[in-house]
PDB file of C-alpha atoms and ligand atoms in Angstrom:
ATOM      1  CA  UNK A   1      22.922  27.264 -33.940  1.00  0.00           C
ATOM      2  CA  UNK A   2      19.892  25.338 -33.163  1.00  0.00           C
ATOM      3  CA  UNK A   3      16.960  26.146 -35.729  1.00  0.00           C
ATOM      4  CA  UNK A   4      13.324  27.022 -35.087  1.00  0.00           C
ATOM      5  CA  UNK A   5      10.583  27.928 -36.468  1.00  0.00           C
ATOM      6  CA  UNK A   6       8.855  31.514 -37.045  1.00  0.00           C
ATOM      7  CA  UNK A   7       6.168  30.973 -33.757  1.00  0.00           C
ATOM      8  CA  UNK A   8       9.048  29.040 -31.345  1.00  0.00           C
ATOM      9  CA  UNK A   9      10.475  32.840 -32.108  1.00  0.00           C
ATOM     10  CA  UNK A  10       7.573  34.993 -31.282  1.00  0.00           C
ATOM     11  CA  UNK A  11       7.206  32.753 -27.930  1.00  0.00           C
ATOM     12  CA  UNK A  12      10.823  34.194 -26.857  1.00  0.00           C
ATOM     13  CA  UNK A  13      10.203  37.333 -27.864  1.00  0.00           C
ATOM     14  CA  UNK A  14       6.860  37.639 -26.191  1.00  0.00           C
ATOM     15  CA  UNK A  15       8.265  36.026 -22.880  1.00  0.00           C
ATOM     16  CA  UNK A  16      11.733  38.336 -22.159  1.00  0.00           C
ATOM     17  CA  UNK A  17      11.175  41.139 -20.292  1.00  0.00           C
ATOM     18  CA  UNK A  18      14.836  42.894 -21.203  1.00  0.00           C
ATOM     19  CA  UNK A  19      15.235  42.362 -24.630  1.00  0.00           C
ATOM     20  CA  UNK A  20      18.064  44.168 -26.437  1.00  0.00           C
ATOM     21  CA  UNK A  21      18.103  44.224 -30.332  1.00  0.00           C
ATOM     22  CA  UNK A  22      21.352  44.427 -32.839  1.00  0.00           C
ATOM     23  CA  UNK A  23      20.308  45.105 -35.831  1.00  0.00           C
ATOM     24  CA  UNK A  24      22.074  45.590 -39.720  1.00  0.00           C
ATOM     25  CA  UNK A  25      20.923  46.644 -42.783  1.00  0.00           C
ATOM     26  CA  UNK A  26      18.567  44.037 -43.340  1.00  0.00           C
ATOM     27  CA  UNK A  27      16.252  45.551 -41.516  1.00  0.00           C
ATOM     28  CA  UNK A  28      15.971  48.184 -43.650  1.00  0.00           C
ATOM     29  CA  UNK A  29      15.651  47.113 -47.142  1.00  0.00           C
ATOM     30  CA  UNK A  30      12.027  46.866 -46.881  1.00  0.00           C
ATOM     31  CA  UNK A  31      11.791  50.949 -46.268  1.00  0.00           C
ATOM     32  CA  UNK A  32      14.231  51.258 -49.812  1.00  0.00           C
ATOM     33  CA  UNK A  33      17.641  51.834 -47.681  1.00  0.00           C
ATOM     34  CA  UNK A  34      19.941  49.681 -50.280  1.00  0.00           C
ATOM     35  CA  UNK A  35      22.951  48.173 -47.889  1.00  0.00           C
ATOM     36  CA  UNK A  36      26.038  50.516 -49.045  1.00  0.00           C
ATOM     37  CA  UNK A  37      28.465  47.403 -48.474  1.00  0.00           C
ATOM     38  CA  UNK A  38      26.742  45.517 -51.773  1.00  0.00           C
ATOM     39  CA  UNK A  39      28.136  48.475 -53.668  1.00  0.00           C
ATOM     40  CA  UNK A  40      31.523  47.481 -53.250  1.00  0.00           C
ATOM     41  CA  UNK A  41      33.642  47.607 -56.281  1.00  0.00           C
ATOM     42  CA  UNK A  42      31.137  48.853 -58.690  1.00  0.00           C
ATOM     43  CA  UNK A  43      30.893  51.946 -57.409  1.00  0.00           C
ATOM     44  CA  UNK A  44      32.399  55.015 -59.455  1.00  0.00           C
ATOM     45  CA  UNK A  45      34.782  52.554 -61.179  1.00  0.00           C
ATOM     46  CA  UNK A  46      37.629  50.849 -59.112  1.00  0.00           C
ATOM     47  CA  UNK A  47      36.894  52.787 -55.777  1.00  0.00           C
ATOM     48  CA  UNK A  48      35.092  51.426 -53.210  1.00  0.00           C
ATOM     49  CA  UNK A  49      33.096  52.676 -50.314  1.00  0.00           C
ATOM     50  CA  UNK A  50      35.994  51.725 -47.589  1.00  0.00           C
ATOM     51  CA  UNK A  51      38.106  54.641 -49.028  1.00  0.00           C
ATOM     52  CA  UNK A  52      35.357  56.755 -50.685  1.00  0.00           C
ATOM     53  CA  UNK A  53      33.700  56.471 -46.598  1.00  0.00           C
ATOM     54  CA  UNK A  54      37.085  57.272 -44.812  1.00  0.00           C
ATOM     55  CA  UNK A  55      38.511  59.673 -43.196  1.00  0.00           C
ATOM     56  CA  UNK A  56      41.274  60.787 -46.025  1.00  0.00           C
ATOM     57  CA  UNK A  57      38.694  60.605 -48.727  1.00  0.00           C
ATOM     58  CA  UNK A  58      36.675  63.372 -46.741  1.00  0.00           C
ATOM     59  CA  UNK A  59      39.805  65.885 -46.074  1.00  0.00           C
ATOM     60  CA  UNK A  60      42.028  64.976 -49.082  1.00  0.00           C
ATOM     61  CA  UNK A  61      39.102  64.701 -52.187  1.00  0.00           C
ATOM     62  CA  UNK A  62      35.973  66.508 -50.470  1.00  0.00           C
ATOM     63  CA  UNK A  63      34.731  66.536 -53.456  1.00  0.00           C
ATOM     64  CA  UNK A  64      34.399  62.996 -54.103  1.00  0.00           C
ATOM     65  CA  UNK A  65      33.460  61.897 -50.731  1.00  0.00           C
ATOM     66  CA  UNK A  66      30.905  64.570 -50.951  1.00  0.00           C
ATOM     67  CA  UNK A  67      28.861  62.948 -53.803  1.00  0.00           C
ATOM     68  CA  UNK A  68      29.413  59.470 -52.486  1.00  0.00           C
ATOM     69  CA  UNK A  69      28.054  59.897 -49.291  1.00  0.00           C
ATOM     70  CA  UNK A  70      25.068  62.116 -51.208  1.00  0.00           C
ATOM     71  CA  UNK A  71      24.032  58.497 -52.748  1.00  0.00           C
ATOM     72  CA  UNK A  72      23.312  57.354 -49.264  1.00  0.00           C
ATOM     73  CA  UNK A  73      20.370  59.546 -48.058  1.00  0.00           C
ATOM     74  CA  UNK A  74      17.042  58.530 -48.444  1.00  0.00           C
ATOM     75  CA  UNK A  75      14.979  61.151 -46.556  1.00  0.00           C
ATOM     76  CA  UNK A  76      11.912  60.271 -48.049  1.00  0.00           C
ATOM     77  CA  UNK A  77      12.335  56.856 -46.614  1.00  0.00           C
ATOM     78  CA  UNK A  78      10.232  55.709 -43.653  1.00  0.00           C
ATOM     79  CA  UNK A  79      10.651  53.126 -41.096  1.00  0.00           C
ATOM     80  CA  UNK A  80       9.114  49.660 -41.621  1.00  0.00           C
ATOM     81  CA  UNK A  81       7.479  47.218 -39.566  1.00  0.00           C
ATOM     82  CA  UNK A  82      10.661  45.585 -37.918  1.00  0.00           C
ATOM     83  CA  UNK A  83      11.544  49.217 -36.700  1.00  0.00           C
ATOM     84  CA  UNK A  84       8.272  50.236 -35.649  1.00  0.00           C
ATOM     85  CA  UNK A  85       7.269  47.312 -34.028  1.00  0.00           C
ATOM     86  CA  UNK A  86      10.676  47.126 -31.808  1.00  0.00           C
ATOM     87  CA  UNK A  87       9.364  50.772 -31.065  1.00  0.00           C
ATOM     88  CA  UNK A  88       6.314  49.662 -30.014  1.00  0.00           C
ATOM     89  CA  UNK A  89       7.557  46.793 -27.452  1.00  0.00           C
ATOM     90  CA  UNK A  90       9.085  49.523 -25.343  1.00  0.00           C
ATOM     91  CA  UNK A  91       5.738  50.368 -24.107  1.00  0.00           C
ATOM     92  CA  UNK A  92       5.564  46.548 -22.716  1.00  0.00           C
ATOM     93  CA  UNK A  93       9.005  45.620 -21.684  1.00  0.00           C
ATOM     94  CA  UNK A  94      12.341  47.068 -21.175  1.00  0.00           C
ATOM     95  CA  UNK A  95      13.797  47.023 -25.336  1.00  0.00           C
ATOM     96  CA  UNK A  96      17.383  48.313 -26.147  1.00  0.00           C
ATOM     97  CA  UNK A  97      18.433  48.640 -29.789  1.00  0.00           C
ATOM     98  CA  UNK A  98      21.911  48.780 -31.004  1.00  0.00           C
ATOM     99  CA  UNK A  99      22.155  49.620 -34.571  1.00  0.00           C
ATOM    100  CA  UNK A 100      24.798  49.453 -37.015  1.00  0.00           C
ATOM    101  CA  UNK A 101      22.323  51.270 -39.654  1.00  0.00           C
ATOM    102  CA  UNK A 102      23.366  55.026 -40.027  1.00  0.00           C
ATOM    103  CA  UNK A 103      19.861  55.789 -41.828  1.00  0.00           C
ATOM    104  CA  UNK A 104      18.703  56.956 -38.947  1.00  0.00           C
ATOM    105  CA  UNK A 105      14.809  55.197 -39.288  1.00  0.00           C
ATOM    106  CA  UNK A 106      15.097  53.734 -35.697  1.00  0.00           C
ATOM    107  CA  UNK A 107      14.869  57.111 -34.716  1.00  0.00           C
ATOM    108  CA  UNK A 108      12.048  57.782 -37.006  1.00  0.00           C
ATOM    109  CA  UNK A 109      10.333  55.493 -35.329  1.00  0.00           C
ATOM    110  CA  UNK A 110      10.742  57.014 -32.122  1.00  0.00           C
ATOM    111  CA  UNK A 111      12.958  54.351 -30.295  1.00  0.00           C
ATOM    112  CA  UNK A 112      13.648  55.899 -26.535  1.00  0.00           C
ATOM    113  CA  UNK A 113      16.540  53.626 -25.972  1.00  0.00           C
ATOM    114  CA  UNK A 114      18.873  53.381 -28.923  1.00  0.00           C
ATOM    115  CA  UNK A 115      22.585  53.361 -29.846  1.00  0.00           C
ATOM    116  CA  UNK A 116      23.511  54.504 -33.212  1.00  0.00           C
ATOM    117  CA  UNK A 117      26.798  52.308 -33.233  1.00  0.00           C
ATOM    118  CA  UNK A 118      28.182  53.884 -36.566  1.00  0.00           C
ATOM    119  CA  UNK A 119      26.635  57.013 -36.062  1.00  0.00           C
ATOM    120  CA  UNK A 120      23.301  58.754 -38.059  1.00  0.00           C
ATOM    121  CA  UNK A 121      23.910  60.521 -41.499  1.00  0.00           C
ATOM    122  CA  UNK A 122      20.874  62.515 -40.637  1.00  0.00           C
ATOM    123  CA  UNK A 123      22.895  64.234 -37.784  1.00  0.00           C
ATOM    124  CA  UNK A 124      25.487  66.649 -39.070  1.00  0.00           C
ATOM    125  CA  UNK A 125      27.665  69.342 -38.094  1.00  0.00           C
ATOM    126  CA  UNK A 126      30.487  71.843 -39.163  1.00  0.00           C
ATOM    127  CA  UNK A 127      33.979  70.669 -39.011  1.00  0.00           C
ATOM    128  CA  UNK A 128      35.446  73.806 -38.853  1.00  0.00           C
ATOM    129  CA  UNK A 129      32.832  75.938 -35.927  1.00  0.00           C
ATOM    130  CA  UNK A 130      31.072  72.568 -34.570  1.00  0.00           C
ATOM    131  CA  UNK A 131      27.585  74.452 -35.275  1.00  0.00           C
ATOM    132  CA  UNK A 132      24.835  71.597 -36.464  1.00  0.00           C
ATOM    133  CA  UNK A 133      23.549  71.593 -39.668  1.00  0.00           C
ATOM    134  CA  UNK A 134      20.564  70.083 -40.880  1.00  0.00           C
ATOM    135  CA  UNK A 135      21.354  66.862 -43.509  1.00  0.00           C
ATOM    136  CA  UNK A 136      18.394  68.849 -45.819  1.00  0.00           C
ATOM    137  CA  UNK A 137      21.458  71.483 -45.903  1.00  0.00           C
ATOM    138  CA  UNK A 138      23.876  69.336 -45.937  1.00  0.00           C
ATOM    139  CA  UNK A 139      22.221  67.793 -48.887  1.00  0.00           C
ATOM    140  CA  UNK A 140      22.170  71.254 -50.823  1.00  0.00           C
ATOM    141  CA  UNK A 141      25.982  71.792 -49.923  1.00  0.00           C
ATOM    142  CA  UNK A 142      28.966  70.301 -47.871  1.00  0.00           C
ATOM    143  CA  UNK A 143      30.217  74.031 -47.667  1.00  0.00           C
ATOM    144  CA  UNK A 144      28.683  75.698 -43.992  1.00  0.00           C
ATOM    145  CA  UNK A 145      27.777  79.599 -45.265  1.00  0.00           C
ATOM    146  CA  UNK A 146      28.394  80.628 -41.874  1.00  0.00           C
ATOM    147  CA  UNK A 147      32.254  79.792 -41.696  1.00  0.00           C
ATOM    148  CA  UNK A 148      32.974  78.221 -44.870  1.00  0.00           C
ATOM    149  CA  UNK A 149      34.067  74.956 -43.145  1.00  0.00           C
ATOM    150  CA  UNK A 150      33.637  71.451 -44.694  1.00  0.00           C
ATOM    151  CA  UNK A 151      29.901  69.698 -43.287  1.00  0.00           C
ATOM    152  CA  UNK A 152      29.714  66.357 -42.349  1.00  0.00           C
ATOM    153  CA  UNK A 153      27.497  63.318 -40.979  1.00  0.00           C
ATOM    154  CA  UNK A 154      27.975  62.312 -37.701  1.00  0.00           C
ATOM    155  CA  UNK A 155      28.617  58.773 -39.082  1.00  0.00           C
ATOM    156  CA  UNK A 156      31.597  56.475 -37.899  1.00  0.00           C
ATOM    157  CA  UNK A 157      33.926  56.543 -41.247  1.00  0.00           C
ATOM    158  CA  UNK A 158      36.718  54.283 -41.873  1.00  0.00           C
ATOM    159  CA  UNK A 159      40.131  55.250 -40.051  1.00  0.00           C
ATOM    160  CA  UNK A 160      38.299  56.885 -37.220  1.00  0.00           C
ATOM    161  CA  UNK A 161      37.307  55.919 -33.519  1.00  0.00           C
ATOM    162  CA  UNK A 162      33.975  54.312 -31.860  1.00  0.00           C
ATOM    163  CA  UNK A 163      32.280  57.044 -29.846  1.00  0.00           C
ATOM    164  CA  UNK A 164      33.475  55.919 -26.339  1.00  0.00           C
ATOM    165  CA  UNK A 165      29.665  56.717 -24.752  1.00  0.00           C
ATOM    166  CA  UNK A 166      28.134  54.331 -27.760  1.00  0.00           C
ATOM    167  CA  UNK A 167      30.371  51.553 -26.764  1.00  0.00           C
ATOM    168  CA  UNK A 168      29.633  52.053 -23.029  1.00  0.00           C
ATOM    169  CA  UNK A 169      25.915  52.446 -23.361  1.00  0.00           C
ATOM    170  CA  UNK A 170      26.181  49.184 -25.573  1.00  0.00           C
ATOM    171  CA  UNK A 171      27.941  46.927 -23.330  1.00  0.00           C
ATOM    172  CA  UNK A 172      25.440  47.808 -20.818  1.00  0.00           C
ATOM    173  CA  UNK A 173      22.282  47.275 -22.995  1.00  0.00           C
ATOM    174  CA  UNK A 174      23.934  43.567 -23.633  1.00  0.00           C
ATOM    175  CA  UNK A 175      25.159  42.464 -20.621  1.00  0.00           C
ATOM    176  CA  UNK A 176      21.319  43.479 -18.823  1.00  0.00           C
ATOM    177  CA  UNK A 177      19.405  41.791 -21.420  1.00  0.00           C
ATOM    178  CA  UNK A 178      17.398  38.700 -20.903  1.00  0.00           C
ATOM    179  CA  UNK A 179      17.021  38.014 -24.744  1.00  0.00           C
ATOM    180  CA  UNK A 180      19.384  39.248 -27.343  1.00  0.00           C
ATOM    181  CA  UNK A 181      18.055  39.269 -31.047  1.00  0.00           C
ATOM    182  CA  UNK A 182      20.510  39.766 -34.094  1.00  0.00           C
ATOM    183  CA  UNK A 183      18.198  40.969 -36.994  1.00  0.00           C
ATOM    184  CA  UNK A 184      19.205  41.605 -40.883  1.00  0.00           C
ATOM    185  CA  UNK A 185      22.766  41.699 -39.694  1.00  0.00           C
ATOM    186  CA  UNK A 186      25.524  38.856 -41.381  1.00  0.00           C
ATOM    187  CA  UNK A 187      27.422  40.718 -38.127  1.00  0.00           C
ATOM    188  CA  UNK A 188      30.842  40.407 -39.430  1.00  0.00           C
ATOM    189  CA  UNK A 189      31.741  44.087 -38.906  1.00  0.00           C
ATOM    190  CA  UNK A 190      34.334  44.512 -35.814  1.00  0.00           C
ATOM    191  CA  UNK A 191      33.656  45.779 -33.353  1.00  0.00           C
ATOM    192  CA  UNK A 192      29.843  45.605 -33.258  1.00  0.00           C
ATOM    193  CA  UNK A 193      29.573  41.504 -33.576  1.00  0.00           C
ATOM    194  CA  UNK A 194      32.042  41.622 -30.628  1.00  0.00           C
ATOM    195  CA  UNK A 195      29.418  42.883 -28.536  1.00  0.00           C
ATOM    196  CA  UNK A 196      27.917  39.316 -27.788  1.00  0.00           C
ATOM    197  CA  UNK A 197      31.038  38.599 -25.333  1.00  0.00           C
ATOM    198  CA  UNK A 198      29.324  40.596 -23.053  1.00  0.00           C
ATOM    199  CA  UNK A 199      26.155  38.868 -22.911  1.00  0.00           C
ATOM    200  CA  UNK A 200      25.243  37.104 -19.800  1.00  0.00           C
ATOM    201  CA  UNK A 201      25.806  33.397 -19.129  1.00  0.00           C
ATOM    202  CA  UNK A 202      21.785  32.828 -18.923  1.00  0.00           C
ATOM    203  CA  UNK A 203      20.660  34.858 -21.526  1.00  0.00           C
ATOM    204  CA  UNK A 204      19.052  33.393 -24.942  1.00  0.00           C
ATOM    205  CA  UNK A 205      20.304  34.503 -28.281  1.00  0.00           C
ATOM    206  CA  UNK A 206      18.062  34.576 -31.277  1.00  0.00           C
ATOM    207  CA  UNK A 207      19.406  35.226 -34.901  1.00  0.00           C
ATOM    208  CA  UNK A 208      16.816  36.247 -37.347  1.00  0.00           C
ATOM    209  CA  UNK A 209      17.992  36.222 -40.855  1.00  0.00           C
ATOM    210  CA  UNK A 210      18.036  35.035 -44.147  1.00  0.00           C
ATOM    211  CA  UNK A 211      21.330  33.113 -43.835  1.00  0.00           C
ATOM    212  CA  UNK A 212      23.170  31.789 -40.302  1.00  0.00           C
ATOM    213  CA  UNK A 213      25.676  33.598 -38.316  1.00  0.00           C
ATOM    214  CA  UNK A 214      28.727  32.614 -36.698  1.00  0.00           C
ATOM    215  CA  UNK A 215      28.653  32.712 -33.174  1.00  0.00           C
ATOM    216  CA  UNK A 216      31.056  31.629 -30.376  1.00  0.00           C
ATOM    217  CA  UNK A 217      27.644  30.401 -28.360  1.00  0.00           C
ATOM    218  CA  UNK A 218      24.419  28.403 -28.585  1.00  0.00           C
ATOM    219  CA  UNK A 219      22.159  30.512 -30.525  1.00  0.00           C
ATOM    220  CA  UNK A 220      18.566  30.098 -31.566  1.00  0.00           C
ATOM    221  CA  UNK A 221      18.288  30.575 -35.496  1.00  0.00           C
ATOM    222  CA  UNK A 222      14.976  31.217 -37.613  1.00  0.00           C
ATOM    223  CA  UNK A 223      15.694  31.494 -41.061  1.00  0.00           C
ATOM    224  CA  UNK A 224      13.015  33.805 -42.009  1.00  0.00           C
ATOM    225  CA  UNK A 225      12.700  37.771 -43.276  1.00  0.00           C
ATOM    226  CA  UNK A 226      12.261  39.576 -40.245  1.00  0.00           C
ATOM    227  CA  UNK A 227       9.264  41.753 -41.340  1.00  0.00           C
ATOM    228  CA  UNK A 228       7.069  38.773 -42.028  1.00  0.00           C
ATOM    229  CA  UNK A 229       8.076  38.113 -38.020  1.00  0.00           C
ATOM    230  CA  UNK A 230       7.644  41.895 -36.855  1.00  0.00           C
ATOM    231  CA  UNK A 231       4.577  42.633 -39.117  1.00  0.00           C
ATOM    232  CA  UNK A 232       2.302  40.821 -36.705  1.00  0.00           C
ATOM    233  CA  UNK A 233       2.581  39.034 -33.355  1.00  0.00           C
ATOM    234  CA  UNK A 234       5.457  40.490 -31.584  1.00  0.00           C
ATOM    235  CA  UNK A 235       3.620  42.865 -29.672  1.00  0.00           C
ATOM    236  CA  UNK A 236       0.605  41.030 -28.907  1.00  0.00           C
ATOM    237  CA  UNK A 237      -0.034  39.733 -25.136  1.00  0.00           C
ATOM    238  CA  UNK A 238       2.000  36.918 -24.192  1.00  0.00           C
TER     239      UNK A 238
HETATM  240 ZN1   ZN B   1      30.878  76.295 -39.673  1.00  0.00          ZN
END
């Protein structure tokens, strides 16, 4: 990856027309969302989030997965300048953001054109009748009083399946864009960082994080926290 610096950045940004955004957890630290993944193995003892997040943990200790995935809301947390200022470019150019972040603040932020990859704990439904249930609910019980069924997030957990539609709407988002930015993501996690393959020949890639990616391609890299990027220039006239 070829380094620049913080305004060489801005310049692409500023300049793309189609830009499509992948973006981690980084991007959320600034609004309080810890990353769950720097939990591992100190959380409740010797378990760690890839079983207490699957699938069996959910049907076989409800219980458990229950007040695991409890430590994950933040509802009093609000999106930050990264998210609101990729929100804002879609007034001036045609933005896509793909999102591994299940906190759902791109949403907050009223992004048009977004794909929760992994889902959005903030949407969640019955298991048992399908009805939706709001996560404030959710967050005073995992029983539904309707039916009795078990309520969960609409969040991607280990052992299960991509939504087919997220990966579809994905693909597209990449393979249109002009400029694709990777932001607060170390994207390591199959099969989101496999998503690049389907960027076109032409277009420009531009990682911003604190530490370098691997990529299969040339990549532009500033090595900078991405809200002192997105707090000011992005959106100003080219
Ligand atoms: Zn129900």
């Amino acid at each position: 990856m070829q380094t620049i610096d913080e305004t060489d950045a801005t310049n692409l940004i500023k300049q793309a027309a189609a830009i499509t955004f992948l973006t981690g957890a980084g991007i959320s630290t600034a609004s309080g969302v810890p990353d769950y993944r720097s939990l591992s193995g100190v959380y409740l003892g010797i378990e760690r989030p890839e079983y207490l997040l699957s699938h069996t943990c959910m049907v076989e200790e409800p219980e458990k997965f229950y007040s695991f995935v409890q430590t994950l809301y933040h509802p009093k947390a609000e999106p930050n300048s990264i998210h609101l200022k990729m929100a804002e470019l879609e007034n001036i150019k045609d933005i896509w953001i793909i999102s591994q972040n299940i906190d759902g603040l791109h949403a907050k932020a009223k992004t048009q054109q977004l794909v929760n990859f992994h889902g959005n704990l903030y949407d969640c439904y019955c298991r048992k009748c399908g009805q939706s249930v709001s996560a404030d609910t959710y967050l005073t019980s995992d029983r539904h009083e309707q039916c009795g069924g078990q309520i969960r997030p609409n969040i991607v957990l280990y052992e299960e399946g991509l939504d087919e539609q997220a990966i579809a709407v994905s693909v597209e988002a990449i393979a249109k864009a002009d400029l694709i930015v990777i932001v607060g993501t170390s994207f390591q996690v199959h099969p989101f960082c496999d998503l690049i393959h389907y960027a076109k020949a032409t277009a420009t890639i531009l990682v911003i994080n604190q530490t370098p990616i691997h990529l299969n391609r040339d990549a532009y890299f500033l090595k900078e926290d991405a809200m002192k990027v997105f707090k000011n220039r992005v959106t100003e006239e080219r």
